[in-house]
XYZ file of C-alpha atoms in Angstrom:
570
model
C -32.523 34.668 4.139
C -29.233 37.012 3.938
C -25.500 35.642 4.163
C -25.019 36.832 7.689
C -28.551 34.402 8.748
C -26.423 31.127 6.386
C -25.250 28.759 9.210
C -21.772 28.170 9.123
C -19.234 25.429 7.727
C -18.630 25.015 11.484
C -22.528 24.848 12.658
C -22.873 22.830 9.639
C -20.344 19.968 10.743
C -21.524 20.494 14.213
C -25.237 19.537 13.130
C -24.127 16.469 10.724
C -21.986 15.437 13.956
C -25.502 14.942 16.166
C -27.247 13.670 12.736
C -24.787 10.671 12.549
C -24.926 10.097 17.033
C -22.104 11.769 17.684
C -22.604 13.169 21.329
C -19.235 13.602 22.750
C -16.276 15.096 21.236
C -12.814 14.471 23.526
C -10.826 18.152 22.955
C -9.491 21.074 24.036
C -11.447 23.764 21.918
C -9.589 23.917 18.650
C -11.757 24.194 16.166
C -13.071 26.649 18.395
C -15.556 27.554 16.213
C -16.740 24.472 15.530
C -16.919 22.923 19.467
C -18.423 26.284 20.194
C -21.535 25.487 17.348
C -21.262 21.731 18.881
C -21.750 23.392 22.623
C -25.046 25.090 21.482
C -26.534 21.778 19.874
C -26.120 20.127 23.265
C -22.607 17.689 22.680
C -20.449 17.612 25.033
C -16.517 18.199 25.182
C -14.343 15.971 27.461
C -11.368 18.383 28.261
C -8.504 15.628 28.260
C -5.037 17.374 29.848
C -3.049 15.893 26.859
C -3.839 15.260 22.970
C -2.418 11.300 22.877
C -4.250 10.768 26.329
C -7.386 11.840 24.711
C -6.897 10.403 21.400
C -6.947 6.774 23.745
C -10.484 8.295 25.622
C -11.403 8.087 22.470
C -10.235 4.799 21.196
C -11.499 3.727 24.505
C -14.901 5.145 23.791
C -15.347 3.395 20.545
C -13.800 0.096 21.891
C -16.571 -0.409 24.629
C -19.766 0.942 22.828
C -19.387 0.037 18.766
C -19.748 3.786 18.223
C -17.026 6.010 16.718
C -15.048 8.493 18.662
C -14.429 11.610 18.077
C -11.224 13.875 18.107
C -11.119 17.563 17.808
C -7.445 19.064 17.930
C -5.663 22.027 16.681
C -3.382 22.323 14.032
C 0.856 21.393 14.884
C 1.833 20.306 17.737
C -1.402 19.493 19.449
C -2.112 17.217 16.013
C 1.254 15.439 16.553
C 0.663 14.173 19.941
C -2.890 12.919 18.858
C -0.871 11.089 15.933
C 1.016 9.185 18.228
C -2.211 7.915 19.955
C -3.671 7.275 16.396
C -1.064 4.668 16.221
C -2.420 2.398 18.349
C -5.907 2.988 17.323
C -4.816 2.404 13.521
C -3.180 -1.252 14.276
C -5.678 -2.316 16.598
C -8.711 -1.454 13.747
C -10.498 1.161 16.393
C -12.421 3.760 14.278
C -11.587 7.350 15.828
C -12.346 10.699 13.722
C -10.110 13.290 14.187
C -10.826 17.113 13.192
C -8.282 19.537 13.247
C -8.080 22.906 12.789
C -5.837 23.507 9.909
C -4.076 27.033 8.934
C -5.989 29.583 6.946
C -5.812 29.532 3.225
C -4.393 32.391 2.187
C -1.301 31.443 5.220
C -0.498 27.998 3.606
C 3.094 27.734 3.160
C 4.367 31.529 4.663
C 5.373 29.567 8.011
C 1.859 30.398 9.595
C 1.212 29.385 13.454
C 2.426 25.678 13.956
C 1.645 25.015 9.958
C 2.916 21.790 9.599
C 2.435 18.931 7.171
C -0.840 17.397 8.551
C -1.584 15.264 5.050
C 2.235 13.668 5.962
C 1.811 13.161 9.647
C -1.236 11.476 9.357
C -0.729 9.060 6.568
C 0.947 5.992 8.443
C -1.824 6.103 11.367
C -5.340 6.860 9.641
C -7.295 5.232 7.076
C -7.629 8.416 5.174
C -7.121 12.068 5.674
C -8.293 14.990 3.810
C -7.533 18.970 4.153
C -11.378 20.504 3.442
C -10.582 23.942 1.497
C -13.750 23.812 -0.213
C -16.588 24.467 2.737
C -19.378 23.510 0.167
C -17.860 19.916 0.302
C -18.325 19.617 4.136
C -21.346 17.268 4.555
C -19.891 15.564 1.624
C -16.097 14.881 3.300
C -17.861 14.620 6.965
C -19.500 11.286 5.438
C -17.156 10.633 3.810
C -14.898 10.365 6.633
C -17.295 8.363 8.838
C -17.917 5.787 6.376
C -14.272 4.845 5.948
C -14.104 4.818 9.183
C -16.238 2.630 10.293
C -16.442 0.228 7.373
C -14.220 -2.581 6.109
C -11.218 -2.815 8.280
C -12.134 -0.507 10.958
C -9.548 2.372 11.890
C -9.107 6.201 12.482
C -9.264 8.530 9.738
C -8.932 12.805 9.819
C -10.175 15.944 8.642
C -8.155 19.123 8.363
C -10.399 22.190 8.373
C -9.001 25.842 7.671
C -10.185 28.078 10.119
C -11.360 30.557 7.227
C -13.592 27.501 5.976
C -14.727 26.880 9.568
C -16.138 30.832 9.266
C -17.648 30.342 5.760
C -21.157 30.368 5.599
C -23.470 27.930 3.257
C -26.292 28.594 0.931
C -28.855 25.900 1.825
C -27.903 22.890 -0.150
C -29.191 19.411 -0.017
C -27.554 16.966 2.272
C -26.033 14.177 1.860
C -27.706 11.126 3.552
C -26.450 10.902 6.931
C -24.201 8.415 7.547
C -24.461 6.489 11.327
C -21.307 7.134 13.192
C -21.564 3.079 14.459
C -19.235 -0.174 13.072
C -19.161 -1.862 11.583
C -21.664 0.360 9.394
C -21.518 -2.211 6.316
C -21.047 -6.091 6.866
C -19.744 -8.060 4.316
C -19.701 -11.442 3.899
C -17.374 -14.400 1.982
C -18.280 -16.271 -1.162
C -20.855 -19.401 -0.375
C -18.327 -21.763 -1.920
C -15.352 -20.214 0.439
C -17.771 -20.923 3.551
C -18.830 -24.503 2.799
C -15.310 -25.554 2.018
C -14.683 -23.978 5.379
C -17.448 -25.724 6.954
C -16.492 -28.738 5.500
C -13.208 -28.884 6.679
C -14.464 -27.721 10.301
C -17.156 -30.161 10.537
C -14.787 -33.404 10.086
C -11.830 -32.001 11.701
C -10.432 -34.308 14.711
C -9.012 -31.517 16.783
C -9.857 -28.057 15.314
C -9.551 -24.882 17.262
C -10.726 -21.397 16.518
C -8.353 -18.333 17.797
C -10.190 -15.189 18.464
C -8.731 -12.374 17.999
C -9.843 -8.283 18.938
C -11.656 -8.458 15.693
C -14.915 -11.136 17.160
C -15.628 -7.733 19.577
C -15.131 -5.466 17.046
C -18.262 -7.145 15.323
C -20.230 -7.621 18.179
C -19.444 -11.713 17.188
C -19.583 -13.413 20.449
C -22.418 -14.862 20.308
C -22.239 -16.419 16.400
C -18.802 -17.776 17.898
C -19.870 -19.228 21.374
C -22.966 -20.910 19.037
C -20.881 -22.766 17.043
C -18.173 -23.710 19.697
C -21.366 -25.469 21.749
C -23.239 -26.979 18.166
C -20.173 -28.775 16.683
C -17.850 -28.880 19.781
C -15.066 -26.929 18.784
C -12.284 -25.724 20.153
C -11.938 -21.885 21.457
C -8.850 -20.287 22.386
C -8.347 -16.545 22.296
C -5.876 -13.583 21.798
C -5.168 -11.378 24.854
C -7.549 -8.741 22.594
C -10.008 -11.774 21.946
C -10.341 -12.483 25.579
C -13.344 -12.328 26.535
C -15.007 -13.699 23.480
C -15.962 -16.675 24.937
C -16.929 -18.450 28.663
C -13.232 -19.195 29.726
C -14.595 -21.601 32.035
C -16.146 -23.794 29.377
C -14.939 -27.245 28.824
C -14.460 -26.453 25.389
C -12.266 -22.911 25.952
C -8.761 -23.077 25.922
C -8.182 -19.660 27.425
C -5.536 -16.853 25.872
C -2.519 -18.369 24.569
C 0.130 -16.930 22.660
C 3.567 -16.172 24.406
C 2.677 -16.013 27.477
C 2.307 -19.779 28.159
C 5.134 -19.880 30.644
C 5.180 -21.539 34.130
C 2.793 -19.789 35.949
C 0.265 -19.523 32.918
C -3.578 -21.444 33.051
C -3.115 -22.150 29.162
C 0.645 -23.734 29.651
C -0.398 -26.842 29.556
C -2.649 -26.480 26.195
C 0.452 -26.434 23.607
C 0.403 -30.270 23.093
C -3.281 -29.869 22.385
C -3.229 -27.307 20.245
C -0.031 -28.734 18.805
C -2.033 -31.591 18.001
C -4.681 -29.457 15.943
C -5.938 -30.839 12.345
C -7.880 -27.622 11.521
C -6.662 -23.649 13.216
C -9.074 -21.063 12.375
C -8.492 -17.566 13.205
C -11.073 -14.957 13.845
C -10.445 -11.484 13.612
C -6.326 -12.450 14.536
C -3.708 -10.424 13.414
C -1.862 -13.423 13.955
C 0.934 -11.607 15.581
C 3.985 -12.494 17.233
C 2.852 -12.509 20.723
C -0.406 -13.836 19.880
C 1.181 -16.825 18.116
C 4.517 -17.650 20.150
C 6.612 -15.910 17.359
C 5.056 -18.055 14.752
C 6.132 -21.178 16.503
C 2.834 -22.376 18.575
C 0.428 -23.547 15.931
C 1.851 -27.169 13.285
C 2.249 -26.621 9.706
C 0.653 -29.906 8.933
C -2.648 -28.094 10.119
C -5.010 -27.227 7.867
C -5.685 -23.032 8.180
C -8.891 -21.237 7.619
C -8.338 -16.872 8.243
C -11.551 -15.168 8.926
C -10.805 -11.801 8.789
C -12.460 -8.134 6.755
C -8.975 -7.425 5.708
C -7.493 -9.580 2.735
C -3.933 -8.347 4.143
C -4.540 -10.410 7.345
C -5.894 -13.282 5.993
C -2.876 -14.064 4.076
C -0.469 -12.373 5.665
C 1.266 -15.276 7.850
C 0.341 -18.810 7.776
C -0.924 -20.867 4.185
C -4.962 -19.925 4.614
C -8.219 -20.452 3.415
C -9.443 -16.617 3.638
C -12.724 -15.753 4.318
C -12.687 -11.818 3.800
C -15.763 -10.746 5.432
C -17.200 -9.518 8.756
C -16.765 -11.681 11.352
C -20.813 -11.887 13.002
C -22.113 -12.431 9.472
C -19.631 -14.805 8.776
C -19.898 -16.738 11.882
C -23.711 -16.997 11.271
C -23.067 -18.292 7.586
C -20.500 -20.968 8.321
C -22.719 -22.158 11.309
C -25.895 -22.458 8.638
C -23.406 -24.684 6.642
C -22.230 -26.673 8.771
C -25.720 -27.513 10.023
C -26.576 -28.547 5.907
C -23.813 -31.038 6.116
C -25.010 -34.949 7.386
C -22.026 -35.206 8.512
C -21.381 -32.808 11.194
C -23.343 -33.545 13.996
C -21.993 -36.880 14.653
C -18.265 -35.449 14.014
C -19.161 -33.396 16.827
C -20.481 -35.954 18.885
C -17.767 -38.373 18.657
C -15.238 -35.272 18.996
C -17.244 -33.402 22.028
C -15.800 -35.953 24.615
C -12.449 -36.399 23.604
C -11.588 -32.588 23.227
C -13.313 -32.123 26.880
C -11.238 -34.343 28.493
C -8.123 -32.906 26.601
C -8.703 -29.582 27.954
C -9.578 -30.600 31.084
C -6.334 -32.605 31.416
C -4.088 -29.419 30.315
C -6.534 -27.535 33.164
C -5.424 -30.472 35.777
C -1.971 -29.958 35.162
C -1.162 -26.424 35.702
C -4.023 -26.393 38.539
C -1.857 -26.242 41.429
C 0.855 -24.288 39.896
C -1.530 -21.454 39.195
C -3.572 -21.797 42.636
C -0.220 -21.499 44.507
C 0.719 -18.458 42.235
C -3.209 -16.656 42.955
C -3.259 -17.584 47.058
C 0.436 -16.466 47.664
C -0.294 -14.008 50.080
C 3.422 -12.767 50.569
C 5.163 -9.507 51.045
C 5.795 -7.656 49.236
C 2.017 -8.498 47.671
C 2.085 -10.610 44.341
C 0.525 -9.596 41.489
C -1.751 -13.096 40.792
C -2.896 -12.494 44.261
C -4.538 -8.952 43.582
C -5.600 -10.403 40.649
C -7.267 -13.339 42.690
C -8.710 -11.173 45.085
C -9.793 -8.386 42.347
C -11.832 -11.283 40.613
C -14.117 -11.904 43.893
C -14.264 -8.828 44.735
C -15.248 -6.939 41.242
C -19.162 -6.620 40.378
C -20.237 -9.364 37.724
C -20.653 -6.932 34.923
C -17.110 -4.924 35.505
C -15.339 -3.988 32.456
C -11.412 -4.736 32.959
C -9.258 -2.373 30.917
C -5.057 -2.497 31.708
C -2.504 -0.541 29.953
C 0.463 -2.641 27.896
C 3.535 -4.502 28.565
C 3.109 -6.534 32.248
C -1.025 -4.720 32.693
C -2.044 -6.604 29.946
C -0.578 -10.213 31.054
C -1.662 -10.026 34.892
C -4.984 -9.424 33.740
C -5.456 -11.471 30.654
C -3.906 -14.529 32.688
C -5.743 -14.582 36.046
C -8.795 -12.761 35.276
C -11.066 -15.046 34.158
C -14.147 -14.355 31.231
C -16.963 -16.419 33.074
C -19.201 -15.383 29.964
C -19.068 -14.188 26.608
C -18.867 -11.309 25.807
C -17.546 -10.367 28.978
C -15.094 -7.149 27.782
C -11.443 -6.787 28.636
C -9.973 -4.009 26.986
C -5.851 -4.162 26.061
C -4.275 -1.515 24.285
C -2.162 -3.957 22.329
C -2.187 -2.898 18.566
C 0.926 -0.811 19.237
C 1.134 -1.788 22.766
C 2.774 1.609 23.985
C 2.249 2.144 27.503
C 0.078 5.042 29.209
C -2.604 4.045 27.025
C -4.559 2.297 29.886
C -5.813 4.476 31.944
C -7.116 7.320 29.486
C -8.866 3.976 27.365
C -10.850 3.014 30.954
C -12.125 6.956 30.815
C -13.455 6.583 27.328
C -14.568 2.991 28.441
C -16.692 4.209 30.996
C -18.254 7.189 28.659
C -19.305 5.091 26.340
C -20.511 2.604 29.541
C -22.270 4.914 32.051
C -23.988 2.685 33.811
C -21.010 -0.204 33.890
C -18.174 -0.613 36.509
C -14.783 0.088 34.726
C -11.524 -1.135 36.801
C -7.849 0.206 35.076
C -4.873 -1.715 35.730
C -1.651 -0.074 34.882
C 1.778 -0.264 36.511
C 4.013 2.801 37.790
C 5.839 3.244 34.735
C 3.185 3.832 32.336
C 0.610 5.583 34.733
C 3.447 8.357 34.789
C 2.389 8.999 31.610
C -0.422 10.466 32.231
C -0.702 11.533 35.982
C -2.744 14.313 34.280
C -5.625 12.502 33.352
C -6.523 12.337 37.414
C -7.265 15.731 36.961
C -9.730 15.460 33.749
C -11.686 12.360 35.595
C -12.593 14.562 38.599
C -13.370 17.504 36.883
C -15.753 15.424 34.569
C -17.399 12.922 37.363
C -15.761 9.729 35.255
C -15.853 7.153 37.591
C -13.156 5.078 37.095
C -11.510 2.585 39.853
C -7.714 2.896 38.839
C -5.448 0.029 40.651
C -1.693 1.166 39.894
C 0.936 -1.681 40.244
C 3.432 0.095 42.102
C 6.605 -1.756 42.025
C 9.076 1.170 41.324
C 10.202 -0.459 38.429
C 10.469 -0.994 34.603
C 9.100 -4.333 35.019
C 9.004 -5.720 31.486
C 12.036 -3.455 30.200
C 14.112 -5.071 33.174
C 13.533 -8.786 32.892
C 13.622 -8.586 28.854
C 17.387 -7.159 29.579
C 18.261 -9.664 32.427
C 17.320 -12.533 30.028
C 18.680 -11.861 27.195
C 22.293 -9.420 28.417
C 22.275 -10.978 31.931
C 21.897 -7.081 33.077
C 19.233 -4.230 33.097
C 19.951 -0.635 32.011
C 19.800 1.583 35.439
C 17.423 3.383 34.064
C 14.573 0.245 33.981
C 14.806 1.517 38.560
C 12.385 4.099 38.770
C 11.348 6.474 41.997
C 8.673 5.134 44.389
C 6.384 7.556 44.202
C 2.843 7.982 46.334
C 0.113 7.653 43.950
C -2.372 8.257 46.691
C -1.108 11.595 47.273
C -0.819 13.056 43.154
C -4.814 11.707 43.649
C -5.666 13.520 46.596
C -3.948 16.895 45.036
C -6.784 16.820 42.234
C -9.341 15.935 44.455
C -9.481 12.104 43.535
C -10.187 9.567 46.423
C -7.358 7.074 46.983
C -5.484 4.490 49.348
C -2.302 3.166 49.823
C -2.090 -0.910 49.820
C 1.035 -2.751 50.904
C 0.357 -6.404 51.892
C -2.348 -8.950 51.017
C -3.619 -8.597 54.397
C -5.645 -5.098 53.414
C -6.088 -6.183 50.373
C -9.977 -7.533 50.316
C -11.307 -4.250 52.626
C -9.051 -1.846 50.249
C -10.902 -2.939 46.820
C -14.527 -2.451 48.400
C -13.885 0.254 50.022
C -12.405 1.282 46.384
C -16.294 0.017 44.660
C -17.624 1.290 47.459
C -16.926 4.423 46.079
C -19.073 7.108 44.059
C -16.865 8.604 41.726
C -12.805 8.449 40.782
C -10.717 6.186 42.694
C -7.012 5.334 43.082
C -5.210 2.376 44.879
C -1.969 2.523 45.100
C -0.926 -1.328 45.426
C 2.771 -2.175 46.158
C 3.997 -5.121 44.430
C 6.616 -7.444 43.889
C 9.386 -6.171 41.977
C 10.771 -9.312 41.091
C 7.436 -11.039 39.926
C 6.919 -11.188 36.504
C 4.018 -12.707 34.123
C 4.766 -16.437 32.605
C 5.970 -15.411 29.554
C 7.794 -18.077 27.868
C 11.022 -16.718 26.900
C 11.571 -15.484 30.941
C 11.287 -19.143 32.104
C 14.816 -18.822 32.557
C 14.745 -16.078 35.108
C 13.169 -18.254 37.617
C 16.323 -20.512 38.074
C 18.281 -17.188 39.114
């Protein structure tokens, strides 16, 4: 074989790409040479209109199928912007690969085109990040980078390819073994004598309750966890990112709690319970401020237990027994345990009654509250009503994904998980808005043959408007509801609690949703009471292909977090 029939470093990386299931790449060319080898072996390129937008596809993309997505980006600016979506992916444990095409060798440091200090950019968002000058070393770094990736505590990691490497070609060489682009790619598990002491404590607790957090999903863990909540009657409550892990409507689930247990809130009545707790155990919890009331929600005199594959977590905030270790595995050990002990089955017998009717008291008490807030059929149009309405409506198996800040609570709080597993998906690691809508695109990639519905309000779909434009072109059928209440929403009522005023600049333009759709081709409607609500959403599932419904809402409503309780006397 002569040089000029050697495949490239770029067709090489290309074929390692398909070897590990890597079908889709979200870019805009750069590498060129290396999209253009991926083109010929049959992946396909998802043409996003901006870099952090796509960087979220492909969060998105890895969130809903366990797979990990994949970034391609040129060098400078373009690299910058998908930084900034990295950021989210990075605290949220999401495993996204980004390649970029990096400068040319012999042009490092002479102020080349948009050279820019990739290895310092990178290093607060990825796991790891490496600048490949050597092109024999690329099926070596390429596994590298997808291992990392995907093991341990999931998270994004990046590869900075010279375009002179890209153009190198290879003397046939022995590869690597291929390394599965799927997480988490190595389970580990917790010492035996760390799980019985956690069983033991579990199995004779009066009141304990298990949090889950994003992390149960991230292992594919719902079932290990909704097994032991029914064997030894335990106590579920989740994260907003843990929603869905288990049936919401089980007498033993608690529902999402966290801050946003105000009036208004299905779980508001569960803080005495869970203030009452012996034994907290959190599963895959970053046990965060909103996920834990600012610290304040869960009593020291509890004993902790801290599932988690980071040791960081695990001890980061509350006085733990860690179990460092995947969370499915885990799960599946501690359940064997708990079954070895005599005691635990008649623990959970004496405690399966008492903890039903607890729950099911907190449930009685904020019943009405939260049916008034869900049937209010006012105008301007509340946001618990669409939500109401949006449950019955929605197929069964519809994926729910809403962008931050108000998105997230409307959805977490009156959307209800009716089995686990169900998938909700919240860009809340960073919780920057804008992410929403480009995360349902990747969602429903990854989920062909799945409904996806976004939820995102006006402020952070303005973000990226653009994306519109990149669903129709590709045939992504997503069913996009924008909240349209020409307003800040969160930024607003965060200032008129705490200053007793809002910065003008929280009052944003009314703008016509419907139309920016229509101008890229995308179906849409206009809603503005509850009234054409019901016809509005089928005729929006109805629909084959992208879809926008412009909802109006209620400017002054607001989700029932805690610390806003005090807006509601004004």
């Amino acid at each position: 074989m002569t040089d000029s029939q050697l495949p490239t470093v770029a067709e090489v990386l290309a074929a390692e790409l398909q070897e590990a299931g890597i079908d889709l790449i979200f870019g805009q060319g750069s590498p060129s040479a290396l999209t253009l080898a991926a083109e010929r072996l049959g992946l396909r390129q998802i043409g996003f209109r901006t870099e952090n937008a796509g960087t979220a596809m492909a969060d998105g993309f890895a969130r809903a199928s366990g797979r990990l997505g994949c970034v391609a980006t040129q060098n400078g600016a373009a690299a910058a912007l998908v930084a900034a979506g990295l950021s989210e992916s990075f605290k949220a444990s999401v495993p996204v690969l980004v390649l970029v095409q990096d400068v040319e060798r012999a042009h490092v440091d002479r102020n080349a085109f948009q050279e820019f200090d990739h290895a310092a950019l990178f290093a607060p968002c990825t796991k790891w990040f490496h600048r490949l000058d050597d092109g024999a070393r690329a099926l070596e770094m390429l596994r590298k980078a997808i291992i990392v990736a995907t093991s341990g505590r999931p998270g994004p990691v990046a590869l900075a390819i010279p375009a002179d490497v890209l153009a190198e070609r290879l003397p046939q060489q022995r590869a690597p073994r291929s390394a599965l682009a799927v997480f988490p790619s190595l389970r580990q598990q917790p010492e035996p004598a760390a799980i019985a002491e956690a069983a033991r404590l579990l199995a004779s607790a009066r009141t304990p309750i298990i949090v889950a957090g994003g992390g149960v999903h991230s292992s594919g863990a719902q079932a290990e966890l909704s097994d032991l909540q029914q064997r030894f009657a335990l106590g579920v409550a989740t994260t907003i990112m843990g929603k869905g892990a288990v049936n919401e409507g089980d007498p033993l689930s608690l529902g999402v709690v966290g801050s946003a247990m105000g009036p208004g809130s299905p779980s508001r009545a569960m803080r005495s319970l869970i203030r009452s707790a012996d034994v907290v155990m959190f599963v895959g919890n970053r046990t965060n401020d909103n996920g834990t009331a600012s610290w304040s929600l869960f009593p020291n005199s509890a004993e902790f237990i801290h599932l988690d594959v980071s040791v960081d977590e695990a001890v980061r905030n509350y006085p733990s027994l860690p179990l460092i270790g995947d969370a499915r595995t885990t799960l599946h050990a501690l359940g064997l345990a708990m079954a070895g002990l005599d005691e635990a089955e008649s623990c959970a017998a004496r405690r399966r009654p008492l903890l039903a009717e607890a729950i099911a008291q907190a449930r009685a008490a904020t019943a009405d509250e939260v049916a008034a807030l869900k049937l209010r059929s006012s105008v301007p149009l509340r946001p618990e009503h669409l939500m109401h309405v949006l449950q019955d409506r929605a197929p069964a198996d519809a994926v729910f994904v809403a962008d931050a800040s108000y998105s997230s609570l409307w959805v977490s709080q009156y959307l209800q998980a009716r089995e686990p597993g169900r998938r909700f998906l919240f860009p809340r690691g960073l919780a920057g808005i804008g992410w929403g809508y480009p995360l349902a695109l990747g969602a429903r990639l990854a989920l062909p043959s799945t409904p996806v519905v976004a939820v995102v309000g006006d402020g952070g779909f303005s973000h990226c408007w653009s994306e519109l434009e990149c669903a129709v072109r590709h045939g992504i059928d997503v069913k996009l509801i924008v909240l349209n209440n020409a307003l800040l929403g969160f930024q607003h009522h965060a200032e008129m609690v705490r200053f007793g005023q809002a910065t003008e600049v929280c009052a944003i333009t009314r703008i016509d949703h419907a139309m920016i759709a229509r101008a890229v081709g995308c179906a849409s409607a206009t809603v503005t009471s509850a009234g054409e609500l019901a016809a509005a959403l089928d005729a929006m599932l109805a629909e084959k292909g992208p879809y926008l419904l412009d909802v109006h809402v209620d400017p002054d409503a607001f989700p029932p977090i805690a610390g806003f309780a005090k807006l509601l006397a004004s």
